[in-house]
Coordinates of N, CA and C and ligand atoms in Angstrom, one line a residue:
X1 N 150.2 161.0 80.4 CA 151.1 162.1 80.8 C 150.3 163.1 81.6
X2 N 150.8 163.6 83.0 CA 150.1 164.4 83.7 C 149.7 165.9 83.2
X3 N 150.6 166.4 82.4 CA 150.3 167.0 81.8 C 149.8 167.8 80.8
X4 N 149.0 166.3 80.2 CA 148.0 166.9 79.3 C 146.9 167.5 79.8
X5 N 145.7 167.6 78.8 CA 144.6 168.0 79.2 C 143.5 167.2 79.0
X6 N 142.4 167.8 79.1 CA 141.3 166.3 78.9 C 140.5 166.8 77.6
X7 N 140.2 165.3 76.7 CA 139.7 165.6 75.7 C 137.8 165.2 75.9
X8 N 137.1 165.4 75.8 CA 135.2 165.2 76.1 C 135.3 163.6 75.9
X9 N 135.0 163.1 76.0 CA 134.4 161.2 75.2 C 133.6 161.6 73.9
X10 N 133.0 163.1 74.1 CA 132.0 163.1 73.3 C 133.2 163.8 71.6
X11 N 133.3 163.0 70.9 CA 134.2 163.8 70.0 C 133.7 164.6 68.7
X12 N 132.4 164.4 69.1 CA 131.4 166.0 68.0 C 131.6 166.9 68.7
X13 N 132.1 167.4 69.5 CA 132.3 168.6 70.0 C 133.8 169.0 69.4
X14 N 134.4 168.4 68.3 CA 135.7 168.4 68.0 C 135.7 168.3 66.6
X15 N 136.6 169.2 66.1 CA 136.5 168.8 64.6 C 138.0 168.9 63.8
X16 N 138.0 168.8 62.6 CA 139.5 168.9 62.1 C 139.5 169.2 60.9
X17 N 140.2 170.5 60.2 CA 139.8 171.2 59.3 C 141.2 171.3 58.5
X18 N 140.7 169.9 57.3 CA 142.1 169.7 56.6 C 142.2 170.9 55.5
X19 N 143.0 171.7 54.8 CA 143.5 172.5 54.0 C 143.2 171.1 52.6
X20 N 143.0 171.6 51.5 CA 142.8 170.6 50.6 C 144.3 170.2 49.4
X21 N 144.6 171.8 49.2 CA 145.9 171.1 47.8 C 146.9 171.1 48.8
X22 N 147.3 169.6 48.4 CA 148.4 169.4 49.1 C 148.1 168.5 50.4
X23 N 146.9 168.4 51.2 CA 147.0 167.4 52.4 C 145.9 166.1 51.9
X24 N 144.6 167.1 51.1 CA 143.3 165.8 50.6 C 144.0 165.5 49.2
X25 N 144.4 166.0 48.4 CA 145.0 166.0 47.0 C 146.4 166.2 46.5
X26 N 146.8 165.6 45.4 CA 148.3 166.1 44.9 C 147.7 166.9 43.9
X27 N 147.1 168.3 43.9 CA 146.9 168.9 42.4 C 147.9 170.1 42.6
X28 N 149.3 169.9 43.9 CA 150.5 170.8 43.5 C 151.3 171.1 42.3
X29 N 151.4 169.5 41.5 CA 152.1 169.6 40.6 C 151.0 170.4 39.5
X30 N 149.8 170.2 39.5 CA 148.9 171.0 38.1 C 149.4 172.3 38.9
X31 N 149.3 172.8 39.7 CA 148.9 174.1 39.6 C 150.6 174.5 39.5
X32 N 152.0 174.0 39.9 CA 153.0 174.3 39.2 C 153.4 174.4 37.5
X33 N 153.2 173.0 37.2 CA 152.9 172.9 35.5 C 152.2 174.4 35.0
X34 N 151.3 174.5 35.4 CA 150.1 176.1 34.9 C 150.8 177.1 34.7
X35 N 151.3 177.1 36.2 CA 152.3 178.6 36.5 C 153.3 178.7 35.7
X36 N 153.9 177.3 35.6 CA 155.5 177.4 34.9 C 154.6 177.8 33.6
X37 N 154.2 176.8 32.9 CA 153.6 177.5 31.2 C 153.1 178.9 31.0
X38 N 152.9 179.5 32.4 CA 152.7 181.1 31.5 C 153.6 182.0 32.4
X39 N 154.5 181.2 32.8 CA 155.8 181.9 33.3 C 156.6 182.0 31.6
X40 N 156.8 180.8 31.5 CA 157.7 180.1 30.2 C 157.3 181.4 29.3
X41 N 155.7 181.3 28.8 CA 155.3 182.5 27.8 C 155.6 183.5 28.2
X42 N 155.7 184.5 29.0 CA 155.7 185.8 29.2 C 157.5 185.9 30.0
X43 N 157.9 184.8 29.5 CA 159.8 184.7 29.9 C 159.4 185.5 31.8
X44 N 159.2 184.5 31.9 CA 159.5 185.3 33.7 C 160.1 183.8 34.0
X45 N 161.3 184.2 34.8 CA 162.1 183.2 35.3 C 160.7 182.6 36.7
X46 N 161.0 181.5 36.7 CA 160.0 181.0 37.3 C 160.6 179.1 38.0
X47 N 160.7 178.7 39.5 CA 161.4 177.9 39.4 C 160.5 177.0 41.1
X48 N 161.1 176.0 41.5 CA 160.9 175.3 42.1 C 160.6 176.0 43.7
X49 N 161.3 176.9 43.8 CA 161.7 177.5 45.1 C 160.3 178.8 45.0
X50 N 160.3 179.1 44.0 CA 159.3 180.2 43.5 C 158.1 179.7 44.3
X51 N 157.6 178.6 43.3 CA 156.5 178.1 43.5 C 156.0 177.3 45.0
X52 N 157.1 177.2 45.8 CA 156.6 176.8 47.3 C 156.1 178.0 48.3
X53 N 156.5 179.5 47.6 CA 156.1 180.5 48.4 C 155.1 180.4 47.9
X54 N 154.2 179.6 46.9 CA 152.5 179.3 46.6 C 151.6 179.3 47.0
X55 N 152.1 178.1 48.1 CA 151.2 176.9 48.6 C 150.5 177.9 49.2
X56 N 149.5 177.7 49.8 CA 148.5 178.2 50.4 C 147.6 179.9 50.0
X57 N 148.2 180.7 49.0 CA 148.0 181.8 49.0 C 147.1 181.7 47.9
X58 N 146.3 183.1 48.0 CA 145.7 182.9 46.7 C 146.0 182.9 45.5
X59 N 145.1 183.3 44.0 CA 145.8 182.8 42.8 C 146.4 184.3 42.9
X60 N 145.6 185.6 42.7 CA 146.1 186.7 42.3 C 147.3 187.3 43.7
X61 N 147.3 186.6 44.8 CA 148.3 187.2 44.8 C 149.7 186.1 44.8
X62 N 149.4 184.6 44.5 CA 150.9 183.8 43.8 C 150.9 184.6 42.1
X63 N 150.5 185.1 41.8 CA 150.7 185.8 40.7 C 151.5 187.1 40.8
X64 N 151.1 188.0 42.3 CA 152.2 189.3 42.6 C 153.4 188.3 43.1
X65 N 153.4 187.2 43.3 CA 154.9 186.9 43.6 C 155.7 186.6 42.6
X66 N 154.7 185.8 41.4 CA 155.6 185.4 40.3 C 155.9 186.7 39.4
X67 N 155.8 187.9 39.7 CA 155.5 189.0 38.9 C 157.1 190.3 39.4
X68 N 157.0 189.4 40.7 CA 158.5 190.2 41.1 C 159.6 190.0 40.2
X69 N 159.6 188.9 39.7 CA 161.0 188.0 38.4 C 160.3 188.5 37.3
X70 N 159.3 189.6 36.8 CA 158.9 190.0 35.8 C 159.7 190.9 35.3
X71 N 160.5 191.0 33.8 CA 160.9 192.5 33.6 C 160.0 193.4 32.8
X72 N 158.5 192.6 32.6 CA 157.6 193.8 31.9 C 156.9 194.3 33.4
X73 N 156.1 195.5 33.2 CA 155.1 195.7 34.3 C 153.7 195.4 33.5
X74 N 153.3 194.7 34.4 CA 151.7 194.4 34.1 C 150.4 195.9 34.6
X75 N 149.6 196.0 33.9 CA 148.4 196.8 34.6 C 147.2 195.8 35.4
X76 N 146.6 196.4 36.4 CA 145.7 195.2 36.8 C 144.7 194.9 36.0
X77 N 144.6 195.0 35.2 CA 143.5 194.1 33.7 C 144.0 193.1 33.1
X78 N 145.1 193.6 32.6 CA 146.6 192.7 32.2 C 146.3 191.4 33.2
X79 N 146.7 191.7 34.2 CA 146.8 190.8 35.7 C 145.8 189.8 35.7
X80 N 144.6 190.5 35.6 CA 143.2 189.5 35.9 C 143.3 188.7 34.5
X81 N 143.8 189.0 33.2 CA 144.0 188.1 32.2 C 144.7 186.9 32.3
X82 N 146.0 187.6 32.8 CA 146.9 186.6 33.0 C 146.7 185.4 34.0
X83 N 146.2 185.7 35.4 CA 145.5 185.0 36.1 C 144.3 184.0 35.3
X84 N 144.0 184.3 35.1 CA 142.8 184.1 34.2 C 143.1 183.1 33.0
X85 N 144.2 183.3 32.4 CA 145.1 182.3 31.3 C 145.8 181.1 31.8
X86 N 146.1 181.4 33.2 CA 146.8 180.5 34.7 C 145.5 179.3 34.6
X87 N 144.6 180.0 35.1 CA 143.5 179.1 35.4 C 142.8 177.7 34.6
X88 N 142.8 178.8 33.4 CA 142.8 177.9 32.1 C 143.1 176.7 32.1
X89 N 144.9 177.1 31.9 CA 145.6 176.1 31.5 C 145.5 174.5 33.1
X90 N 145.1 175.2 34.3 CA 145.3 174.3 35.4 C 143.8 173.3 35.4
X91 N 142.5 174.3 35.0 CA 141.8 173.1 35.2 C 141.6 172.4 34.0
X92 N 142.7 173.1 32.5 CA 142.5 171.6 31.6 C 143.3 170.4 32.5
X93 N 144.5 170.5 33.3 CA 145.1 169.7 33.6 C 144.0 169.2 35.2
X94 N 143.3 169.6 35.5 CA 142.2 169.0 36.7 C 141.3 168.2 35.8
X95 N 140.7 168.4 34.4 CA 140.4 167.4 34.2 C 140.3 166.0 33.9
X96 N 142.2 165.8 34.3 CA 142.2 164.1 34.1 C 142.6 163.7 35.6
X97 N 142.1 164.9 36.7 CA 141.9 164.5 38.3 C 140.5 163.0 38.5
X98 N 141.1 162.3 39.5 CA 140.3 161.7 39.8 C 140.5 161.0 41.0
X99 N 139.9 160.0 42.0 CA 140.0 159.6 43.0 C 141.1 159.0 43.4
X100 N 142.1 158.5 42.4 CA 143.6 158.3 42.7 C 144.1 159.2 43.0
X101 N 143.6 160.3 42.9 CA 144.6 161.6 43.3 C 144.5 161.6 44.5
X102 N 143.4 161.4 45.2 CA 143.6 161.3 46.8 C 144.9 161.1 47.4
X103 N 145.4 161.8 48.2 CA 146.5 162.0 49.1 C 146.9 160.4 49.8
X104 N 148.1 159.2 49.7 CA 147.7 158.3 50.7 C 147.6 158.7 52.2
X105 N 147.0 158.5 52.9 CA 146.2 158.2 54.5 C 145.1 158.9 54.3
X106 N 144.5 160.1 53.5 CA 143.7 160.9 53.5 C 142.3 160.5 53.5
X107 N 141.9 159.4 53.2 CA 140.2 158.4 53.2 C 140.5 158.1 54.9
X108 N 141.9 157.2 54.9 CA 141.7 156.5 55.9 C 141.5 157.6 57.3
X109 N 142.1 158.5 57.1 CA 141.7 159.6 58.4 C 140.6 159.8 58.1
X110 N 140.1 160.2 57.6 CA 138.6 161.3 57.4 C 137.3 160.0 58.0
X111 N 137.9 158.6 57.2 CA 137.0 157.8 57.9 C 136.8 157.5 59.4
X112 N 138.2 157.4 59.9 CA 138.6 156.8 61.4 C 138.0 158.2 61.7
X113 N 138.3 159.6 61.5 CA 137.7 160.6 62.3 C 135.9 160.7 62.2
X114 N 135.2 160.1 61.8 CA 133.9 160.6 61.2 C 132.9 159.4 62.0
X115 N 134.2 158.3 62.0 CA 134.0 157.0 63.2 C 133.8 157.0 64.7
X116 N 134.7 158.0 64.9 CA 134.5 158.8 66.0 C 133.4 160.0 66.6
X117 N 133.0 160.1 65.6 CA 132.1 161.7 65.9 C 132.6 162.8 65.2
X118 N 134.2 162.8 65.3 CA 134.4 164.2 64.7 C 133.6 164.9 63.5
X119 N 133.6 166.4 63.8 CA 133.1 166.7 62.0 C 134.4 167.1 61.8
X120 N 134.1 167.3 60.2 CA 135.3 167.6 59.5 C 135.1 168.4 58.4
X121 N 136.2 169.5 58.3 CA 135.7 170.3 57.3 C 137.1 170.7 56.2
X122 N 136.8 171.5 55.5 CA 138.1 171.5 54.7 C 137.7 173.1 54.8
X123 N 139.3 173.9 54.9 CA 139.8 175.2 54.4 C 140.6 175.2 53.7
X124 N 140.1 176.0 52.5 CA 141.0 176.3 51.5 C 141.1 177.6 51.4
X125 N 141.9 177.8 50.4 CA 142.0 179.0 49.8 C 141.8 179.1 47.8
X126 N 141.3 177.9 47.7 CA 141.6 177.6 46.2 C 139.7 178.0 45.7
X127 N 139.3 178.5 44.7 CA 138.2 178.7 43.9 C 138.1 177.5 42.9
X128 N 139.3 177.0 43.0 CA 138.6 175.6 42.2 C 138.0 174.5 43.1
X129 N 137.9 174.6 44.7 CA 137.6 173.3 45.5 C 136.1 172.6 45.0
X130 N 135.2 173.3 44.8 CA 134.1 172.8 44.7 C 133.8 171.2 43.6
X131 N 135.1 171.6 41.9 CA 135.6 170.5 41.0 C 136.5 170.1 41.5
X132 N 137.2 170.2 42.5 CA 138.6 169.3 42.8 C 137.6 168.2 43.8
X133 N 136.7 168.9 44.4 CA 136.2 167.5 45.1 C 135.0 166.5 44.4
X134 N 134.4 167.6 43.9 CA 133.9 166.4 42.6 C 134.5 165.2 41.6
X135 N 135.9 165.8 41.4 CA 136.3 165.2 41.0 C 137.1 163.7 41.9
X136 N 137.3 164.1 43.1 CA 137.8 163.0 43.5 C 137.4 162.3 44.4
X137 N 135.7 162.3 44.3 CA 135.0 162.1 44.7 C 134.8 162.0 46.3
X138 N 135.0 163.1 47.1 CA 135.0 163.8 48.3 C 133.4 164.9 48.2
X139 N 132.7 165.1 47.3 CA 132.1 166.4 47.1 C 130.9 166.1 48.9
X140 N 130.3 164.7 49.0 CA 129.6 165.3 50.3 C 129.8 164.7 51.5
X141 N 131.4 164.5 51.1 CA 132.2 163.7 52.6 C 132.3 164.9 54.2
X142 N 132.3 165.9 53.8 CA 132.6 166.8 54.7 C 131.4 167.6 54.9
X143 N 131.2 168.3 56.6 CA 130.2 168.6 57.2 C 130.0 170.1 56.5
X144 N 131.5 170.6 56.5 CA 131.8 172.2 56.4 C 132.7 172.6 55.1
X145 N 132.4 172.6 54.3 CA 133.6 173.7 53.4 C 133.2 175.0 52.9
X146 N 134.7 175.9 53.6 CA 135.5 177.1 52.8 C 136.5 176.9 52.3
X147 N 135.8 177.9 50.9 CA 137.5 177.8 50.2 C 137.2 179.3 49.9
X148 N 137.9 179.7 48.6 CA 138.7 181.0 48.1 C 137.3 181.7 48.0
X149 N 136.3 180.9 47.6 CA 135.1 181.3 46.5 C 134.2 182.3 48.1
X150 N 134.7 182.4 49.2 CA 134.0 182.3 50.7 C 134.7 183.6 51.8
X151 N 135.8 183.8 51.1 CA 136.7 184.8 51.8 C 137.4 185.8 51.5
X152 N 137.5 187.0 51.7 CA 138.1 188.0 51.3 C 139.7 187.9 51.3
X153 N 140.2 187.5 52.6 CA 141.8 187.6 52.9 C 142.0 185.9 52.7
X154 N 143.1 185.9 52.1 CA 143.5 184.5 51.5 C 144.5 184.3 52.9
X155 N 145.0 183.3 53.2 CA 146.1 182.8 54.6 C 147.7 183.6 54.2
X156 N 148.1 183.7 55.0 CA 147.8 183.3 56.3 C 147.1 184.1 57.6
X157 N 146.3 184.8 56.4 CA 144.7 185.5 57.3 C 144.2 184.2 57.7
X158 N 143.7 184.3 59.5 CA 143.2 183.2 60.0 C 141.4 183.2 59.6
X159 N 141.0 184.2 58.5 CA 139.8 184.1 58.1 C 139.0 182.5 57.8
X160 N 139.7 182.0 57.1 CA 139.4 180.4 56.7 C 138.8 179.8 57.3
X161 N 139.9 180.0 58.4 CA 139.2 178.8 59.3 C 138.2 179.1 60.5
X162 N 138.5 180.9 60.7 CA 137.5 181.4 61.6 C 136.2 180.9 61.0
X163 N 135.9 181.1 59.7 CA 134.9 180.6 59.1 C 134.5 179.2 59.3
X164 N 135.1 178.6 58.8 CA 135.0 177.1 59.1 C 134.3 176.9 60.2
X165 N 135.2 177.1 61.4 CA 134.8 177.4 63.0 C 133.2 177.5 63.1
X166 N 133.1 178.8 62.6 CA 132.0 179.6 63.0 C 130.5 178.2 62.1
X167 N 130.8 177.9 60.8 CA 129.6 177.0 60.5 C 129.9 176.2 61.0
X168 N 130.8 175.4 61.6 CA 130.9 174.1 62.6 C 130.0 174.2 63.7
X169 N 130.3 175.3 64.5 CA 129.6 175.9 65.8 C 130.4 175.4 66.6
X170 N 131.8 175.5 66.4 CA 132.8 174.7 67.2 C 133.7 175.8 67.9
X171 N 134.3 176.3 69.0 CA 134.7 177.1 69.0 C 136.8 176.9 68.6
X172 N 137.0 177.7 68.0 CA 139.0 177.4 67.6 C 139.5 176.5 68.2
X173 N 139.6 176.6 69.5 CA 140.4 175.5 70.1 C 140.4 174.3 70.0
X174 N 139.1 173.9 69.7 CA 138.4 172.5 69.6 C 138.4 171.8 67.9
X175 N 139.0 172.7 67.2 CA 139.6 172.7 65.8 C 141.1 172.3 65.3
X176 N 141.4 171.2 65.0 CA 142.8 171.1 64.8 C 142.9 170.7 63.1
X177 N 143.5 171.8 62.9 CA 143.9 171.8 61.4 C 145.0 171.2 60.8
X178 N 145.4 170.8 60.0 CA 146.4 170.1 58.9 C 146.5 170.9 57.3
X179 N 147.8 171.2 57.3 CA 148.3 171.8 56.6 C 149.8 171.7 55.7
X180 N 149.6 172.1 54.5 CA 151.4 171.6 54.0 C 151.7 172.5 53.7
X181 N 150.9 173.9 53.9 CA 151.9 175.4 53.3 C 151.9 176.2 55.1
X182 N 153.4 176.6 54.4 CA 153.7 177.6 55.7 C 152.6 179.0 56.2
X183 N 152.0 179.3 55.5 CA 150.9 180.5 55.4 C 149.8 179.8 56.3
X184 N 149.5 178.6 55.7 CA 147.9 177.6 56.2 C 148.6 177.4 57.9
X185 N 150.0 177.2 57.9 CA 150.0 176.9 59.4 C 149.9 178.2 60.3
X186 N 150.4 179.0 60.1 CA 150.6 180.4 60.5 C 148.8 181.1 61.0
X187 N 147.9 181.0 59.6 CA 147.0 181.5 59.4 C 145.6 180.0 60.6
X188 N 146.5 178.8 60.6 CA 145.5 178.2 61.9 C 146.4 178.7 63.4
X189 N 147.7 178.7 63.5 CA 148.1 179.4 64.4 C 147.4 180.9 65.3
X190 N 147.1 181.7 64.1 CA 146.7 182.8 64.3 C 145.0 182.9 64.3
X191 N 144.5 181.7 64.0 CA 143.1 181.7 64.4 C 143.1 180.7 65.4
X192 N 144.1 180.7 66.6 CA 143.7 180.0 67.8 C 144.1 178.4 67.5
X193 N 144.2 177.4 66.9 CA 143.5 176.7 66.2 C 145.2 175.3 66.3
X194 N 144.9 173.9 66.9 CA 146.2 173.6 66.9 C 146.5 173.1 65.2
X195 N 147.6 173.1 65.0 CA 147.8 172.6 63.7 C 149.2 171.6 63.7
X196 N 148.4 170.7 62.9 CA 149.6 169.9 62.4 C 150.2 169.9 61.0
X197 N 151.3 169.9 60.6 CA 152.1 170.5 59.7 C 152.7 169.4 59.0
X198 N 151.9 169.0 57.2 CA 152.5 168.1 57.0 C 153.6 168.5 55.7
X199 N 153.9 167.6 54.8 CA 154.6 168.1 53.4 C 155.4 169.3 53.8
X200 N 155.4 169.9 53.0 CA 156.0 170.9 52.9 C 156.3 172.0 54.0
X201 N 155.7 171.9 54.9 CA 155.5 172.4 56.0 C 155.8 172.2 57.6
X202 N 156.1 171.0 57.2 CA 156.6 169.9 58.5 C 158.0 170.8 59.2
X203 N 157.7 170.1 60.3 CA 159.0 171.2 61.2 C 158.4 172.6 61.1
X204 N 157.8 173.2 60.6 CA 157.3 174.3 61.2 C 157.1 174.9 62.7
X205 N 157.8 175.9 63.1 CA 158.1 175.7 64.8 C 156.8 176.3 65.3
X206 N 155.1 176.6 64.3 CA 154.4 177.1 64.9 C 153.0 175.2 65.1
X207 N 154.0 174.9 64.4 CA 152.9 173.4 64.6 C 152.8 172.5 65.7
X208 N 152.0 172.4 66.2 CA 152.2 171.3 67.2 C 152.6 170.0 66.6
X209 N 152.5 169.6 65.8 CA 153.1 168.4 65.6 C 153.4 168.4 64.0
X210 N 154.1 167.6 63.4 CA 154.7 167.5 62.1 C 154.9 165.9 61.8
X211 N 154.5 165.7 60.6 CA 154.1 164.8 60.0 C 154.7 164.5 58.4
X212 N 155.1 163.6 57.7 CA 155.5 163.7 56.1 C 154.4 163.8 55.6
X213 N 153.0 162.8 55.7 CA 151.9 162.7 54.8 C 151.2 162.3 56.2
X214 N 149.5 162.0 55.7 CA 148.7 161.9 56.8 C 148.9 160.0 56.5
X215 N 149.5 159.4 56.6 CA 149.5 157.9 56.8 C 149.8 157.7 58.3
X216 N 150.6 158.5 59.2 CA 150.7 158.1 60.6 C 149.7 158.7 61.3
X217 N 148.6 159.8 60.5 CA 148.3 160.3 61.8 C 146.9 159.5 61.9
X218 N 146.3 159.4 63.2 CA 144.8 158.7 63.4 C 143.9 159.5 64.1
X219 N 143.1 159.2 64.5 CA 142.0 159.8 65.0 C 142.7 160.1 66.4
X220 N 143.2 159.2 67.1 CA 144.3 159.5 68.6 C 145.1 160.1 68.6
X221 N 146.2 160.5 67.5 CA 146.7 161.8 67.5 C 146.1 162.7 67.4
X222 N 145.0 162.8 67.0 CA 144.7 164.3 66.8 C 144.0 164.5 68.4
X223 N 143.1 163.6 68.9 CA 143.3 163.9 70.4 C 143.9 164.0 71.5
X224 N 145.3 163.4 71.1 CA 146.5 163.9 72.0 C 146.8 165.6 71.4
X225 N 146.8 166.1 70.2 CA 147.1 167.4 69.9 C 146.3 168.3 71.2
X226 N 144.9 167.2 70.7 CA 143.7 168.7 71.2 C 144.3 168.7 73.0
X227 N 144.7 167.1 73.5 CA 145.1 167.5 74.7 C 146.4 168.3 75.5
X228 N 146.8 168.9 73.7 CA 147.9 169.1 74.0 C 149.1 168.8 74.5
X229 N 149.3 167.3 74.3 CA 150.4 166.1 74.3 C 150.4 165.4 73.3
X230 N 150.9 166.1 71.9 CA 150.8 165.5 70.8 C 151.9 164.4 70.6
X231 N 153.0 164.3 71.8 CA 154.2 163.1 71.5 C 154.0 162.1 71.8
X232 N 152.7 162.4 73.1 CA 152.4 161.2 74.3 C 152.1 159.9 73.2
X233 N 152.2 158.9 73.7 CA 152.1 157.4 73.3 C 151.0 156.6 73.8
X234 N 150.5 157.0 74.6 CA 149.6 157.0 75.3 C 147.9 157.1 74.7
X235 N 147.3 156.4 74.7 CA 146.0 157.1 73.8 C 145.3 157.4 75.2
X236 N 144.4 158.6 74.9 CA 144.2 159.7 75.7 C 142.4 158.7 76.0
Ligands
BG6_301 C1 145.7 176.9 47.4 C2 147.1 176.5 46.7 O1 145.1 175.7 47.9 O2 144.9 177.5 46.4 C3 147.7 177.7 46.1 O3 147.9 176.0 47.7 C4 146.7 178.3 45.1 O4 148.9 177.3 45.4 C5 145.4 178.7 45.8 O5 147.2 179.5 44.5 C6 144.3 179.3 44.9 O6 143.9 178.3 44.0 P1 142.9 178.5 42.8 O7 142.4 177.1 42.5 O8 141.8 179.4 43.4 O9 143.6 179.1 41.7
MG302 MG1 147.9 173.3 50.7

């Protein structure tokens, strides 16, 4: 397509910076199960729809959202407890995580990208990343990780992945992220940064391309993204 752009041959100068719950891992359902159980205890209506305004934010503030359907008021000590009782109960349920949890396509990209040169990094926003990858055994697959434990502003502050960026030595543009919450796309949007939008996030009108799960995408999509002809058919 004449309209793309040109991607280097050299593809270390390129990287791709997956978001972890939800694109490398299923631990959406634990960290729902958690929420719902001290929703249930402290009677805060708490539901399906709730928990998608989640994805990507951090813990204490998916806790000011589940706190709006609260009819006690909490003080912020209260808060950090309660959060805190959240956590608990999610990484008893992380530890019967393990390499089955892996997302399916999620090996198969990271390898086909790593085959190529790309580095690869993961941005999160979760403080548990460091046991979610231990546990599924990813802990020294990736060149770069940020997560929650790393940043002040949780997404869709484009902090994450400016970070990312910055230990890569890669400059944004040369960064294409993957994401399944509406915040993670927003927050790679707003750090420059193309993104592809899978799960829950798909059809997002700020993504350049959209996806159900990572099983279609390959190392050639992601450099038609970067050439900015992410429909072309064409391998670049
Ligand atoms: C994100 C999840 O990856 O991490 C959010 O999508 C979660 O739902 C956030 O709130 C923080 O996670 P943790 O593990 O630090 O409580
Ligand atoms: Mg996610």
């Amino acid at each position: 397509m004449s309209s793309c752009g040109r991607v280097n041959a050299n593809c270390s100068d390129y990287a791709v910076i997956f978001d972890l719950d939800g694109v490398i891992v299923s631990t959406d359902d634990c960290h729902y199960r958690a929420w719902k159980r001290l929703a249930d205890e402290e009677c805060i209506p708490f539901d399906a729809e709730i928990n998608n305004r989640l994805r990507g934010v951090s813990r204490m503030e998916s806790l000011e959202i589940i706190l709006e359907k609260s009819p006690r008021v909490y003080s912020d000590d209260q808060k950090q407890v309660l959060a805190e009782r959240k956590n608990g109960y999610y990484r008893e349920l992380l530890q019967s995580l393990s390499p089955s949890d892996v997302l399916p396509g999620a090996l198969e990209l990271i390898t086909a990208l790593k085959e190529r040169g790309f580095r690869v990094a993961i941005g999160s926003s979760s403080r548990n990343c460091p046991i979610i990858l231990e546990r599924i055994g990813l802990k020294s697959v990736f060149d770069v990780v940020v997560d929650g434990n790393c940043i002040s502003r949780s997404k869709p502050d484009p902090e994450v992945f400016m970070k990312a960026a910055e230990k890569l030595g890669i400059p944004p543009k040369r960064c294409v992220v993957i994401e399944d919450a509406e915040a993670g796309v927003e927050a790679a949007a707003r750090a420059g940064m193309p993104v592809i939008a899978v799960g829950a996030a798909a059809g997002s009108p700020l993504a350049a391309l959209s996806a159900q799960d990572l099983t279609t995408i390959t190392a050639d999509t992601i450099i038609r993204v970067l050439a900015g002809c992410p429909d072309s058919a064409d391998t670049l």
